[in-house]
Amino acid sequence: MKCIYYLGLREETLQLFQQQLREIQLEVVTAEDILTQKADLTVCDILLVGEQVENPVRIAQQTFSKDKAISILLINDRANHQKVKSALQFAPFVGPTIQAVSSELGTALVPIVEDAMQRTEQRRSYVRIRSASTSVTAFTPNYMEKVRVSYMTRVLDEAPIGAALLAKDGTVLNVNNYIVRLLGLSDKEILGIAFAAHFPEVERIALQDFITDGYLSKQKHIFELGSADDRKFLEISIGDIDANSSSPYKIAIVNDVTEAAQARQRTLAHIDELQKLNEELQRVNEDLDTFVYTASHDLKSPILNIEGLVNLLEESLSQEQLGEVPELDHIRRSVERFKVTIEDLTEVARIQRSFGQEATELKVADMVTDVQQLLQPEIEKAGAMIEVDTQQAPVILFSRKNFKSVLLNLMSNAIKYQDPQRQLRIHIRATLHDNRFHLSVQDNGLGIPAGRQERVFQLFKRMHMHVQGSGIGLYIVKRIVSNSGGTVSVESREGEGTTFTVSLPALTHS
């Protein structure tokens, strides 16, 4: 009866072995039994060193020094398994008979133990053969060559990859089990026939050419095997048995790459689908931009006509009559708001149409000065103090019109939403970091409520309704920046102020 020595196993691990290995005798030993050679290792098939042993590596070293044939398994929980495994790599006086495994494997430990016991038996059989009084002729070169050939044949036959011995014309002379399973045929159906004949007709000529001499220019090639319902993708490489001789034999190495090939096909299909969706979205965006552009221009004439009619009506009425028709004033204000909205929509359409506009080298400080001059009346009315720092990034390669639009919208936004309780301060700063240009516009205005900050870049969204505006300026900023491969972000605290940061690729002249 086979025997297992064990020490330090946890109760649940021991019960697992007792239940699963009923025909094997499990005998407990102590660390002292091992160290003092009290335990006879030769009558046992394996030593299991359990989770409760304090120094399992030392026990393994002592056991290996006394019996280099017995298998030793160091079983540890998840927390200590990796530690013991690493210790074995650097510990002296250990050999291939020692293996670290995790108790987390559960029932999977049983076949590992059975396999280790079988390897103990194989090692001991080998030792007996070597030590037996066998005649010297038993180990002649011819005998050892037969053993070597038998060993290599067994390894090749069970290899997890296909191997076929081919004649010079591609006829199959021998195959391993992997090829047999792959083709789903018997040996008799495979041997003596051209290897390419087992493939679909559309692949045969290409595969035969590859076997003949195509492999000389291309090391590997993928061929399809089977029908559409059960299609396999096989990576085949061909090599001469001996490139330095006139040997008429070749070897074909076959690897089933079906999963990888199908995954690649799915990926390409997804990419193609995404590309089509992207093209469709691009067409929709272009149609929307065209609609906005056309509608904004087509609406200008009727709104101007309405404004003209209101003017004529006001001129035809006396002052007393005008006082009796307050609706005219409401109509005029509505017309003005409508005109502003149309102008904003026109600007949105212009921004999209100007994508790809030629970039020029701009001096950031000069651009800020230009915008300050445009906003001078508003700046004076607000009593704003503006600080500009562009020393770290004095220039940027960008569209002049678009960069001016970004600055204008961010600065006018800061002026609009000033806090009436304190003097407005605006700090404009340009920096260069990680090959990106950063522009920040910071103010000490009203600030934006925390829950609304992500909505500020949406079309027609306004955070403070008491301030006049259309809610389109920040949307324009985001469109310009996004079209240029950049980002814009906002940081704000209500009652303290807001900082908008634009990040753009730091382009240079090519």
PDB file of N, CA and C in Angstrom, residues 188-264:
ATOM      1  N   LYS A 188      -4.483   6.531 -40.605  1.00  0.00           N
ATOM      2  CA  LYS A 188      -4.517   5.969 -41.961  1.00  0.00           C
ATOM      3  C   LYS A 188      -5.085   6.970 -42.960  1.00  0.00           C
ATOM      4  N   GLU A 189      -6.018   7.808 -42.498  1.00  0.00           N
ATOM      5  CA  GLU A 189      -6.627   8.786 -43.397  1.00  0.00           C
ATOM      6  C   GLU A 189      -5.706   9.977 -43.660  1.00  0.00           C
ATOM      7  N   ILE A 190      -4.706  10.165 -42.793  1.00  0.00           N
ATOM      8  CA  ILE A 190      -3.820  11.329 -42.913  1.00  0.00           C
ATOM      9  C   ILE A 190      -2.523  10.988 -43.643  1.00  0.00           C
ATOM     10  N   LEU A 191      -1.934   9.839 -43.298  1.00  0.00           N
ATOM     11  CA  LEU A 191      -0.618   9.479 -43.823  1.00  0.00           C
ATOM     12  C   LEU A 191      -0.681   9.122 -45.302  1.00  0.00           C
ATOM     13  N   GLY A 192       0.423   9.421 -46.000  1.00  0.00           N
ATOM     14  CA  GLY A 192       0.541   9.065 -47.404  1.00  0.00           C
ATOM     15  C   GLY A 192      -0.208   9.983 -48.344  1.00  0.00           C
ATOM     16  N   ILE A 193      -0.811  11.060 -47.812  1.00  0.00           N
ATOM     17  CA  ILE A 193      -1.573  12.019 -48.620  1.00  0.00           C
ATOM     18  C   ILE A 193      -0.944  13.396 -48.440  1.00  0.00           C
ATOM     19  N   ALA A 194      -1.063  14.225 -49.476  1.00  0.00           N
ATOM     20  CA  ALA A 194      -0.521  15.583 -49.374  1.00  0.00           C
ATOM     21  C   ALA A 194      -1.177  16.321 -48.194  1.00  0.00           C
ATOM     22  N   PHE A 195      -0.364  16.979 -47.400  1.00  0.00           N
ATOM     23  CA  PHE A 195      -0.880  17.694 -46.233  1.00  0.00           C
ATOM     24  C   PHE A 195      -1.935  18.726 -46.642  1.00  0.00           C
ATOM     25  N   ALA A 196      -1.714  19.386 -47.771  1.00  0.00           N
ATOM     26  CA  ALA A 196      -2.641  20.421 -48.235  1.00  0.00           C
ATOM     27  C   ALA A 196      -3.991  19.841 -48.626  1.00  0.00           C
ATOM     28  N   ALA A 197      -4.052  18.524 -48.933  1.00  0.00           N
ATOM     29  CA  ALA A 197      -5.302  17.908 -49.370  1.00  0.00           C
ATOM     30  C   ALA A 197      -6.342  17.872 -48.257  1.00  0.00           C
ATOM     31  N   HIS A 198      -5.920  18.023 -47.007  1.00  0.00           N
ATOM     32  CA  HIS A 198      -6.858  17.987 -45.884  1.00  0.00           C
ATOM     33  C   HIS A 198      -7.497  19.350 -45.632  1.00  0.00           C
ATOM     34  N   PHE A 199      -7.133  20.333 -46.428  1.00  0.00           N
ATOM     35  CA  PHE A 199      -7.649  21.688 -46.253  1.00  0.00           C
ATOM     36  C   PHE A 199      -8.684  22.000 -47.331  1.00  0.00           C
ATOM     37  N   PRO A 200      -9.538  23.001 -47.107  1.00  0.00           N
ATOM     38  CA  PRO A 200     -10.540  23.368 -48.116  1.00  0.00           C
ATOM     39  C   PRO A 200      -9.880  23.699 -49.448  1.00  0.00           C
ATOM     40  N   GLU A 201     -10.624  23.528 -50.524  1.00  0.00           N
ATOM     41  CA  GLU A 201     -10.077  23.717 -51.872  1.00  0.00           C
ATOM     42  C   GLU A 201      -9.499  25.115 -52.078  1.00  0.00           C
ATOM     43  N   VAL A 202     -10.143  26.123 -51.467  1.00  0.00           N
ATOM     44  CA  VAL A 202      -9.674  27.500 -51.665  1.00  0.00           C
ATOM     45  C   VAL A 202      -8.316  27.739 -51.013  1.00  0.00           C
ATOM     46  N   GLU A 203      -7.911  26.860 -50.085  1.00  0.00           N
ATOM     47  CA  GLU A 203      -6.641  27.044 -49.386  1.00  0.00           C
ATOM     48  C   GLU A 203      -5.543  26.123 -49.914  1.00  0.00           C
ATOM     49  N   ARG A 204      -5.910  25.100 -50.668  1.00  0.00           N
ATOM     50  CA  ARG A 204      -4.939  24.047 -51.016  1.00  0.00           C
ATOM     51  C   ARG A 204      -3.754  24.558 -51.821  1.00  0.00           C
ATOM     52  N   ILE A 205      -4.039  25.306 -52.883  1.00  0.00           N
ATOM     53  CA  ILE A 205      -2.945  25.772 -53.757  1.00  0.00           C
ATOM     54  C   ILE A 205      -1.979  26.657 -52.980  1.00  0.00           C
ATOM     55  N   ALA A 206      -2.541  27.593 -52.166  1.00  0.00           N
ATOM     56  CA  ALA A 206      -1.685  28.497 -51.392  1.00  0.00           C
ATOM     57  C   ALA A 206      -0.846  27.729 -50.375  1.00  0.00           C
ATOM     58  N   LEU A 207      -1.454  26.711 -49.717  1.00  0.00           N
ATOM     59  CA  LEU A 207      -0.718  25.925 -48.728  1.00  0.00           C
ATOM     60  C   LEU A 207       0.350  25.069 -49.398  1.00  0.00           C
ATOM     61  N   GLN A 208       0.018  24.472 -50.551  1.00  0.00           N
ATOM     62  CA  GLN A 208       1.011  23.647 -51.258  1.00  0.00           C
ATOM     63  C   GLN A 208       2.198  24.502 -51.712  1.00  0.00           C
ATOM     64  N   ASP A 209       1.917  25.712 -52.203  1.00  0.00           N
ATOM     65  CA  ASP A 209       3.000  26.628 -52.595  1.00  0.00           C
ATOM     66  C   ASP A 209       3.852  27.009 -51.396  1.00  0.00           C
ATOM     67  N   PHE A 210       3.196  27.205 -50.246  1.00  0.00           N
ATOM     68  CA  PHE A 210       3.921  27.564 -49.028  1.00  0.00           C
ATOM     69  C   PHE A 210       4.839  26.419 -48.603  1.00  0.00           C
ATOM     70  N   ILE A 211       4.342  25.171 -48.697  1.00  0.00           N
ATOM     71  CA  ILE A 211       5.147  24.004 -48.309  1.00  0.00           C
ATOM     72  C   ILE A 211       6.309  23.810 -49.286  1.00  0.00           C
ATOM     73  N   THR A 212       6.078  24.044 -50.558  1.00  0.00           N
ATOM     74  CA  THR A 212       7.110  23.814 -51.579  1.00  0.00           C
ATOM     75  C   THR A 212       8.290  24.758 -51.410  1.00  0.00           C
ATOM     76  N   ASP A 213       8.040  26.057 -51.462  1.00  0.00           N
ATOM     77  CA  ASP A 213       9.147  27.006 -51.297  1.00  0.00           C
ATOM     78  C   ASP A 213       8.718  28.345 -50.694  1.00  0.00           C
ATOM     79  N   GLY A 214       7.407  28.532 -50.461  1.00  0.00           N
ATOM     80  CA  GLY A 214       6.937  29.803 -49.909  1.00  0.00           C
ATOM     81  C   GLY A 214       7.479  30.091 -48.524  1.00  0.00           C
ATOM     82  N   TYR A 215       7.769  29.019 -47.758  1.00  0.00           N
ATOM     83  CA  TYR A 215       8.278  29.181 -46.402  1.00  0.00           C
ATOM     84  C   TYR A 215       9.670  29.821 -46.371  1.00  0.00           C
ATOM     85  N   LEU A 216      10.348  29.782 -47.509  1.00  0.00           N
ATOM     86  CA  LEU A 216      11.702  30.355 -47.563  1.00  0.00           C
ATOM     87  C   LEU A 216      11.669  31.883 -47.462  1.00  0.00           C
ATOM     88  N   SER A 217      10.563  32.498 -47.903  1.00  0.00           N
ATOM     89  CA  SER A 217      10.445  33.967 -47.858  1.00  0.00           C
ATOM     90  C   SER A 217       9.533  34.451 -46.734  1.00  0.00           C
ATOM     91  N   LYS A 218       8.643  33.572 -46.284  1.00  0.00           N
ATOM     92  CA  LYS A 218       7.727  33.946 -45.195  1.00  0.00           C
ATOM     93  C   LYS A 218       7.689  32.816 -44.191  1.00  0.00           C
ATOM     94  N   GLN A 219       8.117  33.111 -42.968  1.00  0.00           N
ATOM     95  CA  GLN A 219       8.315  32.054 -41.983  1.00  0.00           C
ATOM     96  C   GLN A 219       7.009  31.385 -41.561  1.00  0.00           C
ATOM     97  N   LYS A 220       5.954  32.176 -41.367  1.00  0.00           N
ATOM     98  CA  LYS A 220       4.684  31.635 -40.896  1.00  0.00           C
ATOM     99  C   LYS A 220       3.546  32.162 -41.763  1.00  0.00           C
ATOM    100  N   HIS A 221       2.474  31.372 -41.798  1.00  0.00           N
ATOM    101  CA  HIS A 221       1.294  31.819 -42.541  1.00  0.00           C
ATOM    102  C   HIS A 221       0.063  31.188 -41.896  1.00  0.00           C
ATOM    103  N   ILE A 222      -1.061  31.881 -41.937  1.00  0.00           N
ATOM    104  CA  ILE A 222      -2.301  31.372 -41.350  1.00  0.00           C
ATOM    105  C   ILE A 222      -3.214  30.864 -42.455  1.00  0.00           C
ATOM    106  N   PHE A 223      -3.713  29.624 -42.273  1.00  0.00           N
ATOM    107  CA  PHE A 223      -4.631  29.004 -43.225  1.00  0.00           C
ATOM    108  C   PHE A 223      -5.904  28.598 -42.502  1.00  0.00           C
ATOM    109  N   GLU A 224      -6.996  28.569 -43.247  1.00  0.00           N
ATOM    110  CA  GLU A 224      -8.293  28.193 -42.676  1.00  0.00           C
ATOM    111  C   GLU A 224      -8.566  26.718 -42.924  1.00  0.00           C
ATOM    112  N   LEU A 225      -9.160  26.074 -41.911  1.00  0.00           N
ATOM    113  CA  LEU A 225      -9.508  24.660 -41.995  1.00  0.00           C
ATOM    114  C   LEU A 225     -10.966  24.493 -41.602  1.00  0.00           C
ATOM    115  N   GLY A 226     -11.724  23.694 -42.358  1.00  0.00           N
ATOM    116  CA  GLY A 226     -13.112  23.422 -42.011  1.00  0.00           C
ATOM    117  C   GLY A 226     -14.074  24.364 -42.710  1.00  0.00           C
ATOM    118  N   SER A 227     -15.371  24.168 -42.395  1.00  0.00           N
ATOM    119  CA  SER A 227     -16.427  24.967 -43.012  1.00  0.00           C
ATOM    120  C   SER A 227     -16.719  26.191 -42.162  1.00  0.00           C
ATOM    121  N   ALA A 228     -17.705  26.977 -42.613  1.00  0.00           N
ATOM    122  CA  ALA A 228     -18.036  28.219 -41.915  1.00  0.00           C
ATOM    123  C   ALA A 228     -18.535  27.959 -40.500  1.00  0.00           C
ATOM    124  N   ASP A 229     -19.255  26.817 -40.312  1.00  0.00           N
ATOM    125  CA  ASP A 229     -19.817  26.518 -38.991  1.00  0.00           C
ATOM    126  C   ASP A 229     -18.751  26.032 -38.006  1.00  0.00           C
ATOM    127  N   ASP A 230     -17.700  25.413 -38.539  1.00  0.00           N
ATOM    128  CA  ASP A 230     -16.652  24.862 -37.663  1.00  0.00           C
ATOM    129  C   ASP A 230     -15.286  25.222 -38.233  1.00  0.00           C
ATOM    130  N   ARG A 231     -15.073  26.518 -38.381  1.00  0.00           N
ATOM    131  CA  ARG A 231     -13.849  26.989 -39.011  1.00  0.00           C
ATOM    132  C   ARG A 231     -12.737  27.139 -37.986  1.00  0.00           C
ATOM    133  N   LYS A 232     -11.534  26.697 -38.382  1.00  0.00           N
ATOM    134  CA  LYS A 232     -10.363  26.865 -37.541  1.00  0.00           C
ATOM    135  C   LYS A 232      -9.330  27.688 -38.300  1.00  0.00           C
ATOM    136  N   PHE A 233      -8.555  28.454 -37.563  1.00  0.00           N
ATOM    137  CA  PHE A 233      -7.453  29.219 -38.153  1.00  0.00           C
ATOM    138  C   PHE A 233      -6.145  28.620 -37.622  1.00  0.00           C
ATOM    139  N   LEU A 234      -5.330  28.110 -38.535  1.00  0.00           N
ATOM    140  CA  LEU A 234      -4.100  27.416 -38.146  1.00  0.00           C
ATOM    141  C   LEU A 234      -2.880  28.201 -38.628  1.00  0.00           C
ATOM    142  N   GLU A 235      -1.983  28.458 -37.692  1.00  0.00           N
ATOM    143  CA  GLU A 235      -0.713  29.105 -38.030  1.00  0.00           C
ATOM    144  C   GLU A 235       0.306  28.002 -38.335  1.00  0.00           C
ATOM    145  N   ILE A 236       0.800  27.980 -39.553  1.00  0.00           N
ATOM    146  CA  ILE A 236       1.693  26.898 -39.988  1.00  0.00           C
ATOM    147  C   ILE A 236       3.054  27.476 -40.338  1.00  0.00           C
ATOM    148  N   SER A 237       4.094  26.803 -39.848  1.00  0.00           N
ATOM    149  CA  SER A 237       5.463  27.150 -40.230  1.00  0.00           C
ATOM    150  C   SER A 237       6.146  25.885 -40.737  1.00  0.00           C
ATOM    151  N   ILE A 238       6.979  26.036 -41.745  1.00  0.00           N
ATOM    152  CA  ILE A 238       7.655  24.900 -42.379  1.00  0.00           C
ATOM    153  C   ILE A 238       9.155  25.070 -42.216  1.00  0.00           C
ATOM    154  N   GLY A 239       9.838  23.965 -41.939  1.00  0.00           N
ATOM    155  CA  GLY A 239      11.295  24.006 -41.844  1.00  0.00           C
ATOM    156  C   GLY A 239      11.911  22.734 -42.376  1.00  0.00           C
ATOM    157  N   ASP A 240      13.110  22.841 -42.908  1.00  0.00           N
ATOM    158  CA  ASP A 240      13.840  21.656 -43.373  1.00  0.00           C
ATOM    159  C   ASP A 240      14.365  20.896 -42.165  1.00  0.00           C
ATOM    160  N   ILE A 241      14.336  19.567 -42.250  1.00  0.00           N
ATOM    161  CA  ILE A 241      14.827  18.755 -41.141  1.00  0.00           C
ATOM    162  C   ILE A 241      16.294  19.065 -40.873  1.00  0.00           C
ATOM    163  N   ASP A 242      17.085  19.203 -41.917  1.00  0.00           N
ATOM    164  CA  ASP A 242      18.498  19.564 -41.780  1.00  0.00           C
ATOM    165  C   ASP A 242      18.832  20.521 -42.917  1.00  0.00           C
ATOM    166  N   ALA A 243      18.924  21.790 -42.596  1.00  0.00           N
ATOM    167  CA  ALA A 243      19.148  22.808 -43.634  1.00  0.00           C
ATOM    168  C   ALA A 243      20.503  22.660 -44.316  1.00  0.00           C
ATOM    169  N   ASN A 244      21.456  21.961 -43.662  1.00  0.00           N
ATOM    170  CA  ASN A 244      22.809  21.852 -44.217  1.00  0.00           C
ATOM    171  C   ASN A 244      23.026  20.560 -45.007  1.00  0.00           C
ATOM    172  N   SER A 245      21.947  19.788 -45.144  1.00  0.00           N
ATOM    173  CA  SER A 245      22.099  18.539 -45.889  1.00  0.00           C
ATOM    174  C   SER A 245      21.080  18.485 -47.014  1.00  0.00           C
ATOM    175  N   SER A 246      21.145  17.433 -47.774  1.00  0.00           N
ATOM    176  CA  SER A 246      20.199  17.262 -48.877  1.00  0.00           C
ATOM    177  C   SER A 246      19.008  16.410 -48.455  1.00  0.00           C
ATOM    178  N   SER A 247      18.681  16.422 -47.179  1.00  0.00           N
ATOM    179  CA  SER A 247      17.570  15.632 -46.651  1.00  0.00           C
ATOM    180  C   SER A 247      16.269  16.049 -47.318  1.00  0.00           C
ATOM    181  N   PRO A 248      15.473  15.089 -47.809  1.00  0.00           N
ATOM    182  CA  PRO A 248      14.236  15.417 -48.536  1.00  0.00           C
ATOM    183  C   PRO A 248      13.040  15.595 -47.610  1.00  0.00           C
ATOM    184  N   TYR A 249      13.291  15.787 -46.333  1.00  0.00           N
ATOM    185  CA  TYR A 249      12.187  15.845 -45.376  1.00  0.00           C
ATOM    186  C   TYR A 249      12.023  17.255 -44.804  1.00  0.00           C
ATOM    187  N   LYS A 250      10.776  17.547 -44.495  1.00  0.00           N
ATOM    188  CA  LYS A 250      10.435  18.820 -43.869  1.00  0.00           C
ATOM    189  C   LYS A 250       9.547  18.558 -42.665  1.00  0.00           C
ATOM    190  N   ILE A 251       9.508  19.512 -41.757  1.00  0.00           N
ATOM    191  CA  ILE A 251       8.604  19.413 -40.620  1.00  0.00           C
ATOM    192  C   ILE A 251       7.660  20.611 -40.633  1.00  0.00           C
ATOM    193  N   ALA A 252       6.387  20.329 -40.419  1.00  0.00           N
ATOM    194  CA  ALA A 252       5.367  21.385 -40.343  1.00  0.00           C
ATOM    195  C   ALA A 252       4.942  21.524 -38.885  1.00  0.00           C
ATOM    196  N   ILE A 253       5.064  22.721 -38.367  1.00  0.00           N
ATOM    197  CA  ILE A 253       4.603  23.019 -37.006  1.00  0.00           C
ATOM    198  C   ILE A 253       3.283  23.763 -37.127  1.00  0.00           C
ATOM    199  N   VAL A 254       2.241  23.237 -36.477  1.00  0.00           N
ATOM    200  CA  VAL A 254       0.884  23.767 -36.624  1.00  0.00           C
ATOM    201  C   VAL A 254       0.368  24.212 -35.273  1.00  0.00           C
ATOM    202  N   ASN A 255      -0.105  25.456 -35.223  1.00  0.00           N
ATOM    203  CA  ASN A 255      -0.639  26.016 -33.976  1.00  0.00           C
ATOM    204  C   ASN A 255      -2.053  26.524 -34.226  1.00  0.00           C
ATOM    205  N   ASP A 256      -2.983  26.100 -33.394  1.00  0.00           N
ATOM    206  CA  ASP A 256      -4.384  26.532 -33.536  1.00  0.00           C
ATOM    207  C   ASP A 256      -4.532  27.929 -32.935  1.00  0.00           C
ATOM    208  N   VAL A 257      -4.727  28.921 -33.808  1.00  0.00           N
ATOM    209  CA  VAL A 257      -4.854  30.316 -33.356  1.00  0.00           C
ATOM    210  C   VAL A 257      -6.266  30.834 -33.624  1.00  0.00           C
ATOM    211  N   THR A 258      -7.238  29.919 -33.586  1.00  0.00           N
ATOM    212  CA  THR A 258      -8.619  30.279 -33.916  1.00  0.00           C
ATOM    213  C   THR A 258      -9.144  31.394 -33.021  1.00  0.00           C
ATOM    214  N   GLU A 259      -8.946  31.241 -31.718  1.00  0.00           N
ATOM    215  CA  GLU A 259      -9.479  32.246 -30.785  1.00  0.00           C
ATOM    216  C   GLU A 259      -8.880  33.618 -31.059  1.00  0.00           C
ATOM    217  N   ALA A 260      -7.565  33.659 -31.259  1.00  0.00           N
ATOM    218  CA  ALA A 260      -6.902  34.950 -31.513  1.00  0.00           C
ATOM    219  C   ALA A 260      -7.361  35.545 -32.844  1.00  0.00           C
ATOM    220  N   ALA A 261      -7.486  34.677 -33.887  1.00  0.00           N
ATOM    221  CA  ALA A 261      -7.906  35.176 -35.197  1.00  0.00           C
ATOM    222  C   ALA A 261      -9.341  35.688 -35.170  1.00  0.00           C
ATOM    223  N   GLN A 262     -10.222  34.940 -34.477  1.00  0.00           N
ATOM    224  CA  GLN A 262     -11.613  35.382 -34.380  1.00  0.00           C
ATOM    225  C   GLN A 262     -11.731  36.666 -33.576  1.00  0.00           C
ATOM    226  N   ALA A 263     -10.925  36.767 -32.518  1.00  0.00           N
ATOM    227  CA  ALA A 263     -10.934  38.006 -31.728  1.00  0.00           C
ATOM    228  C   ALA A 263     -10.473  39.182 -32.577  1.00  0.00           C
ATOM    229  N   ARG A 264      -9.463  38.938 -33.417  1.00  0.00           N
ATOM    230  CA  ARG A 264      -8.972  40.007 -34.301  1.00  0.00           C
ATOM    231  C   ARG A 264     -10.050  40.390 -35.316  1.00  0.00           C
TER     232      ARG A 264
END
